[in-house]
mmCIF file of C-alpha atoms in Angstrom:
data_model
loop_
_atom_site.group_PDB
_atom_site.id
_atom_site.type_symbol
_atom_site.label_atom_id
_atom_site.label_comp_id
_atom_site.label_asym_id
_atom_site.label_seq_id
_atom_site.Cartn_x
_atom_site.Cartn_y
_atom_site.Cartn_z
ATOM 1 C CA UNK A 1 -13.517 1.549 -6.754
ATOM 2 C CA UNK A 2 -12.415 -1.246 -9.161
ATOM 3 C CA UNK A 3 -8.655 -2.820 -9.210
ATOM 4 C CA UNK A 4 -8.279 -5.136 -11.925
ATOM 5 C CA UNK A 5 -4.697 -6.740 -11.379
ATOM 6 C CA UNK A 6 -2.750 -8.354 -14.108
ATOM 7 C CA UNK A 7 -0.573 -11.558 -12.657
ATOM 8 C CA UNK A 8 0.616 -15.146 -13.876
ATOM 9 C CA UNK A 9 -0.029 -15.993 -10.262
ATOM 10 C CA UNK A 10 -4.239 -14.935 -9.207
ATOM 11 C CA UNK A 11 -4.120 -18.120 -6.730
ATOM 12 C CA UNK A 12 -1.647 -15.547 -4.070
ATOM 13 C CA UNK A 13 -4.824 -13.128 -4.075
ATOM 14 C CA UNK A 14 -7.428 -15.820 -3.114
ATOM 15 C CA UNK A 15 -6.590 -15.897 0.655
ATOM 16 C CA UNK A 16 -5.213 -12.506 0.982
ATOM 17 C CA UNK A 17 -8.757 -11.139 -0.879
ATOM 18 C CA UNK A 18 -10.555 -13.559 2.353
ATOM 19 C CA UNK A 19 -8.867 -12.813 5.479
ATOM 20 C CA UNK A 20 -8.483 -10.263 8.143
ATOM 21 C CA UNK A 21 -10.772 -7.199 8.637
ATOM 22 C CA UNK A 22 -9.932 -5.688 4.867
ATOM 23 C CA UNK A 23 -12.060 -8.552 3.427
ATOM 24 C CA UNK A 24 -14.858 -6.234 4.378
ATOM 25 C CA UNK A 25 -13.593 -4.028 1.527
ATOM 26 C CA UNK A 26 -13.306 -6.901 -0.757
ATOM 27 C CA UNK A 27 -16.861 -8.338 0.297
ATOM 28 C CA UNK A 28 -19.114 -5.430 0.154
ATOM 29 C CA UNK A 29 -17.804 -4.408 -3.193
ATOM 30 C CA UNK A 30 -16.349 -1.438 -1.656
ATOM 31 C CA UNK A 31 -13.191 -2.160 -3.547
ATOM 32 C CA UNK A 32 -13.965 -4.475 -6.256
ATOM 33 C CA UNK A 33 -11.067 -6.644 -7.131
ATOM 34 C CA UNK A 34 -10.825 -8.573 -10.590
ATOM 35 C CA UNK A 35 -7.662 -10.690 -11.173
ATOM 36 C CA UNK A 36 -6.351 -11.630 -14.802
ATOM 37 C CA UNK A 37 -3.969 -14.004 -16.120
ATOM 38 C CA UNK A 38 -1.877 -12.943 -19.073
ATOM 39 C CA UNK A 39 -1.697 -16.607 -20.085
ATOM 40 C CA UNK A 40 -5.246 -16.656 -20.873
ATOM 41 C CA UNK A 41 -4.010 -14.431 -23.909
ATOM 42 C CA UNK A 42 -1.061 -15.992 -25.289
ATOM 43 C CA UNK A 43 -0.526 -18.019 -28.439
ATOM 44 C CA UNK A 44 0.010 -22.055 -28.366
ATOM 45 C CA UNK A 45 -0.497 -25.026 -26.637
ATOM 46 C CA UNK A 46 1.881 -23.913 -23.650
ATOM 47 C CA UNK A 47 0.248 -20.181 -23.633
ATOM 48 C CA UNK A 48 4.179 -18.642 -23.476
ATOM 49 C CA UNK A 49 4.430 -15.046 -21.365
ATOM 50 C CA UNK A 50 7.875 -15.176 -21.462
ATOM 51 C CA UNK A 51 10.894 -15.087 -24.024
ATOM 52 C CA UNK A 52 14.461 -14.673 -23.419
ATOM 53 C CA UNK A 53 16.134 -10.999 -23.421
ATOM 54 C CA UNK A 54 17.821 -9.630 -26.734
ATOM 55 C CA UNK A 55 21.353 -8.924 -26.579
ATOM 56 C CA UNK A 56 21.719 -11.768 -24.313
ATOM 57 C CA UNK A 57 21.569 -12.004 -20.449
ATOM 58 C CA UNK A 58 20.122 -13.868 -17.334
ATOM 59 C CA UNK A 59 16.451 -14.624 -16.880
ATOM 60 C CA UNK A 60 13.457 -14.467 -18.935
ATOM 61 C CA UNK A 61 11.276 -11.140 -20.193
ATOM 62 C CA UNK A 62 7.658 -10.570 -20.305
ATOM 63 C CA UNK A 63 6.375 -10.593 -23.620
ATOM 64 C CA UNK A 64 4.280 -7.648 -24.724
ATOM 65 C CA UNK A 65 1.537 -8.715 -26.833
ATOM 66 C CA UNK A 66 -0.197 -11.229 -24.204
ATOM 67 C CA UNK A 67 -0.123 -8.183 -21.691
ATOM 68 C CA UNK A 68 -1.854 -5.688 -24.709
ATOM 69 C CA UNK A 69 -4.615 -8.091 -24.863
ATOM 70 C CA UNK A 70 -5.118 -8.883 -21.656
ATOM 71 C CA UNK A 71 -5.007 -5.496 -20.683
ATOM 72 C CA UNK A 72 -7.586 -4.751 -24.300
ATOM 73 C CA UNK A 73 -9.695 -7.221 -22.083
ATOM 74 C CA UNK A 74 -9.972 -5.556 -19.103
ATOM 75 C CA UNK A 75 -10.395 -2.241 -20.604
ATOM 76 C CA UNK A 76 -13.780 -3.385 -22.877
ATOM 77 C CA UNK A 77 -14.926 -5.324 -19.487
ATOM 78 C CA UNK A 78 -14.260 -1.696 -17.707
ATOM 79 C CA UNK A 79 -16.475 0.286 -20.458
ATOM 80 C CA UNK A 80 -14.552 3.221 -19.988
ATOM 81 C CA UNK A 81 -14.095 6.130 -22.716
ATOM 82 C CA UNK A 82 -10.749 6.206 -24.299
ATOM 83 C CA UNK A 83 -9.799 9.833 -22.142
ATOM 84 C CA UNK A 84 -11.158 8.613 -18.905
ATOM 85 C CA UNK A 85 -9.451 5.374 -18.888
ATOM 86 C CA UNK A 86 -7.927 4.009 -15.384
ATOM 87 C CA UNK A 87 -4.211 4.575 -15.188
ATOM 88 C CA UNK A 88 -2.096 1.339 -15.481
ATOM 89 C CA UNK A 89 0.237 0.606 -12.264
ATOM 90 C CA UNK A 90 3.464 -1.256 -12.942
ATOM 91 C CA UNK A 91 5.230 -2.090 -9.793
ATOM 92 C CA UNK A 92 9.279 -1.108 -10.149
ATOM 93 C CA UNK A 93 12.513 -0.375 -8.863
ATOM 94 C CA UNK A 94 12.557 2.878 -10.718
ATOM 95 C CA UNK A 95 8.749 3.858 -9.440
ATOM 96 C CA UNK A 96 8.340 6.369 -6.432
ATOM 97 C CA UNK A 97 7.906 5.097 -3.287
ATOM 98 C CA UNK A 98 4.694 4.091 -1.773
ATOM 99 C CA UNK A 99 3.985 6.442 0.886
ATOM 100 C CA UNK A 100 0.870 7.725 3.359
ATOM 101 C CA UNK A 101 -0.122 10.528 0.661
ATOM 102 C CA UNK A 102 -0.374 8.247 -2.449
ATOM 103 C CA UNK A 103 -2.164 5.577 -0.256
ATOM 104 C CA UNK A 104 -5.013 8.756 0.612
ATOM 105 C CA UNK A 105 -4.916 9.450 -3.204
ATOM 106 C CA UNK A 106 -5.601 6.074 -4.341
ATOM 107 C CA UNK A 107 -8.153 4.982 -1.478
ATOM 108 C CA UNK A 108 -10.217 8.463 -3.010
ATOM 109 C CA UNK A 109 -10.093 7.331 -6.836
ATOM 110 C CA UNK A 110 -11.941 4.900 -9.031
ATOM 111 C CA UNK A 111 -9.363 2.355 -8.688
ATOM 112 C CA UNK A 112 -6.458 1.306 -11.610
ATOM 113 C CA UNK A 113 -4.929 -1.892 -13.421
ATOM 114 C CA UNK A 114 -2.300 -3.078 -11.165
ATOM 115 C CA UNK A 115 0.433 -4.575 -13.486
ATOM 116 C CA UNK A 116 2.496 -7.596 -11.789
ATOM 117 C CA UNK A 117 5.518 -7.581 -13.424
ATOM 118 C CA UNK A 118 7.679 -11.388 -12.699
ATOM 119 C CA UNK A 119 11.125 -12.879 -14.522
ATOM 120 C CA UNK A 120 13.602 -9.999 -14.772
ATOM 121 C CA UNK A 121 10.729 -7.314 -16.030
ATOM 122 C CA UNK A 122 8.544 -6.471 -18.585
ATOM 123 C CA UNK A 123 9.157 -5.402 -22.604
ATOM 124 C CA UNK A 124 9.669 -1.961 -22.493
ATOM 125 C CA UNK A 125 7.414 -1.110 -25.355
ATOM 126 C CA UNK A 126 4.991 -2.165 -23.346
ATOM 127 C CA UNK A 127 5.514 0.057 -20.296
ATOM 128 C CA UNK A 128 5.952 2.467 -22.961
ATOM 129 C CA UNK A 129 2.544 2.439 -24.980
ATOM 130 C CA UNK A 130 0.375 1.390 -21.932
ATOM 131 C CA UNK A 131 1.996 1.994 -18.248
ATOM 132 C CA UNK A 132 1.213 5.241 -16.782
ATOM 133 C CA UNK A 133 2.600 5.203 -13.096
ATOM 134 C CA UNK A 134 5.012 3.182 -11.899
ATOM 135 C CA UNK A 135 5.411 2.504 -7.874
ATOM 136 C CA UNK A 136 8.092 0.757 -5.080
ATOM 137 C CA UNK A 137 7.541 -0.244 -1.720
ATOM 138 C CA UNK A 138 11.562 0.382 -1.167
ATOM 139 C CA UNK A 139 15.103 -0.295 -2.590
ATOM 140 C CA UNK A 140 15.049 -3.683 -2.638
ATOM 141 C CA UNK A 141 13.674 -6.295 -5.290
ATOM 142 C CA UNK A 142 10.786 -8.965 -5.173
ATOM 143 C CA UNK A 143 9.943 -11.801 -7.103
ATOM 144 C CA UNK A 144 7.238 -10.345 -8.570
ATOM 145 C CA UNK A 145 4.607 -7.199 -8.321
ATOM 146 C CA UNK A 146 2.020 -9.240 -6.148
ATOM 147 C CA UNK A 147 3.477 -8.261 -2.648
ATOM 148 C CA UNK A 148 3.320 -4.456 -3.682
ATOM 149 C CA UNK A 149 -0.409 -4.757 -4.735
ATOM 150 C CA UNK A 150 -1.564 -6.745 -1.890
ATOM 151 C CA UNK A 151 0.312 -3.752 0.360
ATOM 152 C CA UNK A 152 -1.861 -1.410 -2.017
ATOM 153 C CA UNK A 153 -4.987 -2.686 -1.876
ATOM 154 C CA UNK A 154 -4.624 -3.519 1.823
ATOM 155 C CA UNK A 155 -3.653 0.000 2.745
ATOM 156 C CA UNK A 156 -6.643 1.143 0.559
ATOM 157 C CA UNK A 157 -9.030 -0.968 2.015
ATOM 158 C CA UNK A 158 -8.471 -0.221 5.636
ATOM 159 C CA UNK A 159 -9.499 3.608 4.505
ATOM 160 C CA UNK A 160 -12.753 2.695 3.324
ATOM 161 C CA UNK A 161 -15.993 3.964 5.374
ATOM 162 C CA UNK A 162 -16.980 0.369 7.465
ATOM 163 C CA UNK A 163 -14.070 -1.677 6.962
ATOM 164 C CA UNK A 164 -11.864 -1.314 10.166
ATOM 165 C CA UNK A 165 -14.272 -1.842 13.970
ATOM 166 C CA UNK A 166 -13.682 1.878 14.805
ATOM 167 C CA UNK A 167 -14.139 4.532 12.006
ATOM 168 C CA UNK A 168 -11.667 6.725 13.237
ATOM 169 C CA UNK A 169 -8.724 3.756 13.882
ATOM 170 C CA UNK A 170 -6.701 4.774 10.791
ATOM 171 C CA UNK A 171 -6.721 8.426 11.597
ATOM 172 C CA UNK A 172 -4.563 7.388 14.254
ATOM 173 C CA UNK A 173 -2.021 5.053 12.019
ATOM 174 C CA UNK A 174 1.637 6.732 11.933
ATOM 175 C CA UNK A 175 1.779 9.390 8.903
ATOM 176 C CA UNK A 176 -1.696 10.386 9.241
ATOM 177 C CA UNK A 177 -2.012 14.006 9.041
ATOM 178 C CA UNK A 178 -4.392 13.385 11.969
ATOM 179 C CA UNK A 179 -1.442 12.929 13.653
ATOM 180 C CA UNK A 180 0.414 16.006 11.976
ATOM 181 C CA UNK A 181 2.405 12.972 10.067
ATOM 182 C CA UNK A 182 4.321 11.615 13.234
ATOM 183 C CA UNK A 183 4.461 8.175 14.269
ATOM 184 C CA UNK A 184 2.160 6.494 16.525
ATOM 185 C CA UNK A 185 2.988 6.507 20.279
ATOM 186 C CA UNK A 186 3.135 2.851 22.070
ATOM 187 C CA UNK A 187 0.033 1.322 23.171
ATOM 188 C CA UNK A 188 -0.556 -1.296 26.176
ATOM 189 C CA UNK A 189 -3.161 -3.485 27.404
ATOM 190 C CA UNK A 190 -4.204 -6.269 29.941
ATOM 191 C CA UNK A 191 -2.318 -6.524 32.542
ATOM 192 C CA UNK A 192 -1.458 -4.095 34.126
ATOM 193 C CA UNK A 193 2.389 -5.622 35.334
ATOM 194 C CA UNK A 194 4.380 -7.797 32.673
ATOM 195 C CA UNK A 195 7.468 -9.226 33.685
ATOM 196 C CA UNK A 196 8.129 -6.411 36.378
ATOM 197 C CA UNK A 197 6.976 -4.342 33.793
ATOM 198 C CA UNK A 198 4.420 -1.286 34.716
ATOM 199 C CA UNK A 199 1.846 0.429 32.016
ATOM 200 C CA UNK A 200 2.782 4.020 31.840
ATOM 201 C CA UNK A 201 0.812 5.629 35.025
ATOM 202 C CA UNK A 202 -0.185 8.303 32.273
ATOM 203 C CA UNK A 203 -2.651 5.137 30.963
ATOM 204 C CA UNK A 204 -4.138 4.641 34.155
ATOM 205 C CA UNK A 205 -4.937 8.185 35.052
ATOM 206 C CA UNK A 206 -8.627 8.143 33.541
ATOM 207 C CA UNK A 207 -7.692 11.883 32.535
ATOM 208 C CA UNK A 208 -8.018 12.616 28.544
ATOM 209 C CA UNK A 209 -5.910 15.197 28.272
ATOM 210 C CA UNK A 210 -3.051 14.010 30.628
ATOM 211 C CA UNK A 211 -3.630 10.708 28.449
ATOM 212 C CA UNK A 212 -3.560 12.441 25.247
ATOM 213 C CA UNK A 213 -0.347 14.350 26.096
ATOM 214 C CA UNK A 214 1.162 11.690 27.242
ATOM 215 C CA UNK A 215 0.792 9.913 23.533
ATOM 216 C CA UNK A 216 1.047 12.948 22.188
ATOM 217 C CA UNK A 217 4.936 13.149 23.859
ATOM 218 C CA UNK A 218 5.228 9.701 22.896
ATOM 219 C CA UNK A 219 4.466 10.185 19.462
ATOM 220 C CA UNK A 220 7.546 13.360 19.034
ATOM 221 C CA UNK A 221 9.888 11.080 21.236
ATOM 222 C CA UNK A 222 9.614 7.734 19.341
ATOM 223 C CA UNK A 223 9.338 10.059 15.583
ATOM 224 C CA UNK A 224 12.477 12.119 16.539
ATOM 225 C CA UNK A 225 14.375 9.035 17.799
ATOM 226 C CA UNK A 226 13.782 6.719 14.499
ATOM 227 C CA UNK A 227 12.672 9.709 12.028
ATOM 228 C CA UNK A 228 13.484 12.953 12.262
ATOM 229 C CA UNK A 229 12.464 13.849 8.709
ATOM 230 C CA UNK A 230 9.253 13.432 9.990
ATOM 231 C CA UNK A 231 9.725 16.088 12.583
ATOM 232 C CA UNK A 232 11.288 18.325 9.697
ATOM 233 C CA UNK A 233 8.238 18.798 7.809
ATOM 234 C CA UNK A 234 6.318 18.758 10.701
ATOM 235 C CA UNK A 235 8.043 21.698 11.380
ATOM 236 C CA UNK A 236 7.973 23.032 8.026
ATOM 237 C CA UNK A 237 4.295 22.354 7.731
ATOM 238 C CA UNK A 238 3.874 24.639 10.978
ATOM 239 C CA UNK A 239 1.977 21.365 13.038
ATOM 240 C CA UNK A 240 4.207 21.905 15.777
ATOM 241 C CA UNK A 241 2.883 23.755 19.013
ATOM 242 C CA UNK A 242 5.382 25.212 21.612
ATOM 243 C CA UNK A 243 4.167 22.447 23.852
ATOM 244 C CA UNK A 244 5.385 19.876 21.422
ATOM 245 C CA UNK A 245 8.933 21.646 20.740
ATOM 246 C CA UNK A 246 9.498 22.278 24.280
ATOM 247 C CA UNK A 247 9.631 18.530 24.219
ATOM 248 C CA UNK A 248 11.728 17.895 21.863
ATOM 249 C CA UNK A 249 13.809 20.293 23.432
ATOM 250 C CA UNK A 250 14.271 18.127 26.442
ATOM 251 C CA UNK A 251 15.022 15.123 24.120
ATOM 252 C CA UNK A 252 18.169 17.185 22.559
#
């Protein structure tokens, strides 16, 4: 897949795109990332993204035309047919939230342009001839749409066949329907005391399916405690066994 990102900043991406185990992704080509400057399309000696808002106001607004031809650029680099063109991604307050789901959907397409918005936004008419989906990571506001990609393309990447040690690892992130969408359970290692602290005898037992009970308790204790939505459409989904609700049960 091929992410072609759109931001007055491409020096952030340079040691994100080389570090941890998701530069795999990045490496191999498995998710092919392609970073633009806008500037490199605007007009004059100062190539200016930017002009102030009409009707007055704080702040500074991106201007549309660099963003049509960068985004013209990318599209004749892509070679893609006018009806099978990838969607455009603007990162927003006003976009739904990034969730497990979307994350599955994305890490199983052909990629997008991933539209980093900075100042105090974008010219609408540009969102309106060329965005097609816009995204959050919460309520709260950024300095710019480079944090939400990275989380994108980070959460992509560690889907990918070959990128984390252990091909099965992410089935066993929190939301995972592998998991029937709870949260993960604790996990504990070397040694075995801590500061008085004992692992869980559960751990110790060297019996799978006292061991997987035991996270699988874990996992409907720590998901009803911080997020009992979670449990909800677990429910309503029909994922829960009478083992698991005679659990909760006991939790109240």
């Amino acid at each position: 897949m091929r992410f072609d990102i759109i931001t007055l900043f491409p020096e952030l991406f340079a040691p994100f795109l080389a570090s941890g185990v998701t530069r795999r992704a990045y490496a191999s080509g498995q998710v092919d990332v392609r970073l633009w400057n806008p500037r490199d399309y605007a007009d004059g000696n100062y190539r200016r993204v930017d002009d102030r808002p009409f009707g007055g106001g704080p702040g500074m607004v991106m201007m549309a035309e660099p963003l049509a031809r960068c985004l013209a650029a990318i599209r004749a680099e892509r070679g893609e047919p006018e009806e099978a063109q990838a969607p455009v991604v603007l990162f927003s307050p006003i976009g739904e939230s990034l969730n497990h789901a979307a994350v599955e959907r994305w890490s199983a397409s052909e990629g997008a342009v991933l539209l980093c918005g900075r100042y105090e936004g974008i010219d609408q008419r540009f969102i309106d001839a060329h965005v097609t989906v816009q995204m959050s990571l919460g309520d709260f506001v950024l300095s710019g749409g480079e944090i939400p990609a990275m989380a994108l393309l980070d959460a992509v990447a560690r889907l990918q066949p070959g990128v984390l040690n252990d091909e099965g690892s992410h089935q066993l992130d929190s939301f995972n329907p592998a998991l029937d969408g709870l949260l993960d359970c604790p996990h504990y290692t070397r040694p075995e005391e801590w500061a008085g602290q004992q692992v869980p005898a559960a751990l110790l037992s060297g019996h799978h399916a006292q061991i997987e009970r035991w996270r699988r308790d874990q996992r409907l204790a720590t998901t009803a405690r911080h997020r009992p939505d979670l449990i909800d459409a677990a429910r309503q989904a029909g994922r829960l066994a009478p083992a698991d609700e005679a659990v909760l049960a006991k939790l109240g």
